[in-house]
Amino acid sequence: MPKVTLENLEKLAADAEAARAGMRADLCVCVGTGCVSAGSVALVDELKRAVKDQGLDGELKVTPTGCNGFCAHGPIAVIQPEGAFYERLKAKDAPTLIQKHFVDSTPLEDHMYRDPETRELVPLEKDIRFFAKQQTIALRNRGIVDPEDIADAIGRGAYRGLRKVLAEDMAPEALIQMLIRSGLRGRGGGGFPTGVKWQSCCAAAVERSETPYVVCNGDEGDPGAFMDRSIVEADPHAVIEGMIIGAVAVGASEGFVYLRKEYPLALERLYKALDQARAWGLLGDSVMGTDFAFDIIVHQGAGAFVCGESTALMASMEGRAGEPRAKYVHSVEYGYRNRPTVLNNVETWAVVGQILDRGPEWFASIGTGDVSESPWGGSSGTKVFSLVGNVNNTGLVEVPMGITLREIVYDIGGGVPDGRAFKAVQTGGPSGGCLPEGSLDLPVDFDTLQKAGSMMGSGGLIVMDDRTCMVDVARYFIEFLLDESCGKCTPCREGLTCLNEILTRITEGKGRDEDLGLLEDLGAVLKDGALCGLGQTAGNPVLSTLHHFRSEYEAHIRDGKCPAGTCKALIKYTIDPETCTGCTLCARVCPTECISGEKKQLHTIAQDECIQCGTCLDACKDDAVLVE
Amino acid sequence: MALTVNGEPHPFREGLTISALMQEKRFSYPLKTIFVNGARVDRKAQDTTLLSDGDKVDVIHLMSGG
Amino acid sequence: MIQVTIDDKTLEVEAGTSIVDAAKSAGIFIPTLCHTDFLEPEGACRVCSVEIEQNGRFQVVTACNYPIRGELTVKTASERALATRRTVLEMMLARWPQVKVVRDLAKHLGITEPRFAHPQKNEDPHACILCGLCVRTCREGVWQNVLGFEGRGASRRVVMPYDGVAPECVGCGACAFVCPTGAIQMMDDPNHPADAARIRRAGMVVTKEMVLLDDDQCKMRRAGTAHLVEIMNDYDLLPVNNYRFGSSDDAHKISSPHFVKRFTQNIQDGCALGCDMACAKGSDDFEITTGPDKGKRVCVDGPEYETAGGTTNMGIFDPEWCIEMNYYCDHYGVDTISYCTLMAFVMECYEAGVLNKERTGGLELPFGAADAAMEVLHQMARGEGFGLVAGQGVRRMKKMFVADYGADPDFLNDIGMESKGLEYSEYVTKESLAQQGGYGIALKGAQHDEAWLIFMDMVNKQIPSFADKAEALHYFPMWRTWFGLMGLCKLPWNDVEPTDNAETDEPAKVPKHVAGYCDFVAGMTGQEVTPADLIRMSERVYNFQRIFNLKMGFGQREHDRIPYRSAGPVTATEYESRAERYDKQLAEEVDFDPAGKSTDEKCAALRTWREDRYEKLLDAVYERRGWTANGIPTLTTAKALGIDKMDGLVDLLTANGAAQ
């Protein structure tokens, strides 16, 4: 295999592109975790076989790629360069797809995307509304690069930013200034200016004559979030390139990726990418033929949410229990093994190469950033979100900073399904906050979301419809956080326990008038008193729902009612005599067999035995099941 | 101009502190107790205590070894 | 210095001072719960929350672990700080309503009843409140690490590994000592001592000293005995080139920082389970460069001072070589001291022409010949080549070299550093007569573990007369023998010392620790003992051993002889290297004017004087011990000690002129 050098990178890239251009088409099949679960690995095999069977080996290439993002519609194949989009493919569809699209030159309509509103077929990916407003930097190679083939990545521009840094022999401070000018702020949730972080690390390293470390935080633990996983699965070389550049900037010779064990595919691809990068001379004693030496070691996290906190992560890497320590002295000064350490999140590392390649001004031109006065000015670039919950188009999206929540939820997400009303969107993961309809026109950036009582977090976005009880949502997140709290400090351990107790009581209809005050006090002690970032923000789900949906709490406490109709202790299911057709469906699905009634007769629910599971409600085709 | 250190003469100079004397004598062992003219000098004061000509200094190394 | 304002007081503190410490120095009280002076602050309980203002930013921080690094205003009782502190205590009170320390702190903050119910409410007044003091004391304080937290969040609790009683727990009781609620109770000791609490109290004294004082004193936990390399060099006691010299300009190359850097196992190890001193060190991931394990990465147990001192004694100043030699000695079952001292002898013989390449099987072995010295070690283990000769030790080599190579027996006896057949350990004793006796009279041969009197004698000048030296050579060997009788290690006796030890009558004896050992014996056996009783125990055994030696053909004055190298300069080079010292001694103490004399003449005069003094020392020691002039315990002594009932003892002593 070739050794990549400063001189030959461009030629290697040109060769890879030429090979691609020489083909008639490239069938890019998503092999991200979602599509793999839906059978896309077999699809790749069958497509390759079908290409061969049709004698099209020399003309068609089949490329397994990272997550396409439109997960709800997988497995997905996009035919490049034209961009034809096929969805919900099974392995058995492979011969038909090849036959129709390439031999008969007629599209395979059964597997084309149909716009839910217009009901019209949308043949090209770029015309699908889900993709229309997206702009990709971190995910730029998703769906087009084979993450297991370094040549393919180089063909798409990987390591060009690094080459620039090494070829121009850029001074660390100049490099750091470029990062600061770009306005890049940490994508893990903190929003700390990346260049400033590197600068502090450099200063500490010089002052103490220590070799610093660079660390990539891939311990994504928020329920429903899969941004980092998808980036590593789709484009591991972007992360590696970013880390090498970071190492040049701060003078590190060792880097670490902390990636959770529950991400087997991401781990597999990362290991392969690292092996290839070493073999190609991009890591090791002589990076790109220069005298710069750097290598990356992978630490597998055992799946503790708290290990996403930087100091807990480093404790875990050191072989100790993953518990945070006070950050009065930052880890850029005393981090991993007490050395100065730069820790950035996967997404942050993944955009660094691009910033160097295309220039900080290009990056700063996207989004709302303005660093002319302070590195904290606005939010530059794009942000990746995992869009989930009660939204039509669930998936992974990358949007420019400053886009509104409404655009994400409605234009990209396609709105709330089943014609239900939007109620809230939860941003920032479990310790983020819930924002109501009135906040939908807020621009999405670090500072605005924080001011609104939520946060950017690492990019979880959960849409909730009107059948979501906000007290129950707060209880759910508090329960999650209590389960994941390390238990080291009193406010987090005892505070969450008490919050959970009170919220549970409220959802059970046993709330008391003074409870709202107690919730606020406990939220405050977490914010001021907890040891780490996780604890300090753990009150957010309660405080933000209390702020925006206070009446819902009051309804539970004062009226004994759950307005959303989900708190089991407060609701009763009945069957409407007017609309019930006696179809017997509800009686058949009821797990406790408490629904009785003859065929074509009115059915009734025995309240004593009903467990409020809601199965009948979901099953009834005539909306005859009522919730009180 | 001399001090007596553990029974042996040692040259005296103005401004000589106990700590400096320890360095001159290469008394580097940390566990020791120092008496000047029979009075014990606190460990913390050894950097600042000035010696006078003719002082009798006893440095007791608290080591009974290996 | 940094200016900080705490409430209404402004003071200057050193950068890095915690708010708690700064407040304390200003006489301002900030309540704490999980904080104590001798452990790293943890910031876990949050009881010490205060509000700070820096650059116009207000923030609540924990005072115990917030380091003051820039100008700062602290409000210890601002509304926001108090709100945090109160709610923290309220939550704790809700969970542990009967625990006194929680109740007191809550009351101090004006809380008597919590506003909320806690699902894990525990009415036990001695409930564990998860402050973690025990866990941290066990880990940071006593280095045992047998306590830890298990579970996350609400299910967090303190356990030993696998929720059992860890066999590694030695019952030091430090955890129970620091526990603020009484949640930790000590179990009965399976050995059924008469008074376990008394033993624990005695042990706690040393535990506390190790935790609080060791870093300032001997650094036994950080560096172990290796810290002595540079100290011995400073005092001219580090053996160099077969004890010719006591220091070297190269000593810095092998000083303790080189080893400390390598020590990866600053933890309790298998030397003595539960020892707070934990001086045994390990060097992990060490790559072996010679011999059968070449290329392997191994863990080396050590090195200790003696192994490093032995290395310089061969004129080698390479810490890596020292560690590898340490490894192979352990691996082959060879004592590092004996190996080093016999190799130093071989090297001097080589340089003196007694040995040559022909006689060593082709090895060049002058001082500093590291590779060849390592090869001899491998040959010793394989039982081949020159290893077959060297492996027999100094005493036999002397005889062989005289018989086979016609070497000068007087010269070999002068420089062959052994007594009673045991190679010398690694201290230069030339300037300490008492220590010469310490080596020479020791029952088992030239080992320093009966008496180490160099500092008392040579540096401190505390034992100037023969009678003083004899007293020390009675007391200390007896005292150290007592550790052997008990199966105890001597190091905790005097390698950490109470802060007020210097003010005691006899600091060298560390009286407080001796009293602790009396408590230990009494706690174990139920019999009260005095320090004198302990010495008496040793005297009985020690004299019995001496008589046993006599029975086996040793144990007389002639066996207490020492090689002259340990008492003075054998060669002109040695004399000249310390000429000022020796000339002065000749002039002031020997009444011999060195002016105009040749080095050989001066050497001879000094030798006569020093050898005579050694004989006088033996006379004094024998007398103090109740032995004859030939070094044999008299019947009177044996009777006084109650060891005279042994079969044949009276006949044996009578036959050896000790019947009186």
Coordinates of C-alpha atoms in Angstrom, one line a residue, chain B residues 5-9 22 25-35 40 42-43 58-66, chain C residues 216-218 228 230-235 427 448 452 455 459-462 480 490-491 493-494 497 501-503 507-508:
Chain B
V5 CA 29.2 21.6 64.7
N6 CA 28.8 18.2 66.4
G7 CA 32.0 18.8 68.2
E8 CA 34.0 19.8 65.2
P9 CA 35.0 23.3 64.1
M22 CA 23.2 22.0 56.6
K25 CA 28.0 20.1 55.8
R26 CA 26.0 18.1 53.2
F27 CA 23.7 17.0 56.0
S28 CA 20.9 16.0 53.6
Y29 CA 19.2 13.4 55.7
P30 CA 15.7 14.8 56.4
L31 CA 15.0 13.4 59.9
K32 CA 17.2 15.4 62.1
T33 CA 16.9 17.6 65.2
I34 CA 19.0 20.7 65.6
F35 CA 20.1 22.3 68.8
R40 CA 16.1 23.1 69.9
D42 CA 12.0 24.3 65.1
R43 CA 12.1 22.7 61.7
D58 CA 24.4 19.9 67.5
V59 CA 22.7 18.1 64.7
I60 CA 21.1 14.9 65.7
H61 CA 20.3 12.6 62.8
L62 CA 17.5 10.4 63.9
M63 CA 18.5 7.3 62.1
S64 CA 19.3 4.0 63.4
G65 CA 19.5 2.7 60.0
G66 CA 18.9 0.1 57.4
Chain C
D216 CA 8.3 15.0 55.0
Q217 CA 10.4 12.4 56.7
C218 CA 11.9 9.3 55.0
L228 CA 19.2 6.5 50.9
E230 CA 22.0 10.2 47.7
I231 CA 22.0 10.5 51.5
M232 CA 24.7 7.9 51.9
N233 CA 26.7 9.6 49.2
D234 CA 26.4 12.9 51.0
Y235 CA 27.7 11.4 54.2
Y427 CA 27.7 0.8 54.1
H448 CA 23.8 -4.2 59.6
W452 CA 23.2 0.6 62.6
F455 CA 25.0 8.5 62.4
V459 CA 27.9 12.2 62.6
N460 CA 26.1 13.0 65.8
K461 CA 29.0 12.1 68.1
Q462 CA 26.5 10.9 70.6
R480 CA 16.5 -5.4 66.9
K490 CA 12.0 -3.0 62.2
L491 CA 11.3 -0.2 59.8
W493 CA 10.0 1.6 64.7
N494 CA 12.3 4.3 63.4
E497 CA 9.1 9.1 64.0
N501 CA 10.6 12.4 69.3
A502 CA 13.5 14.8 69.5
E503 CA 12.3 16.1 72.9
P507 CA 15.5 10.0 70.7
A508 CA 17.6 7.3 69.0

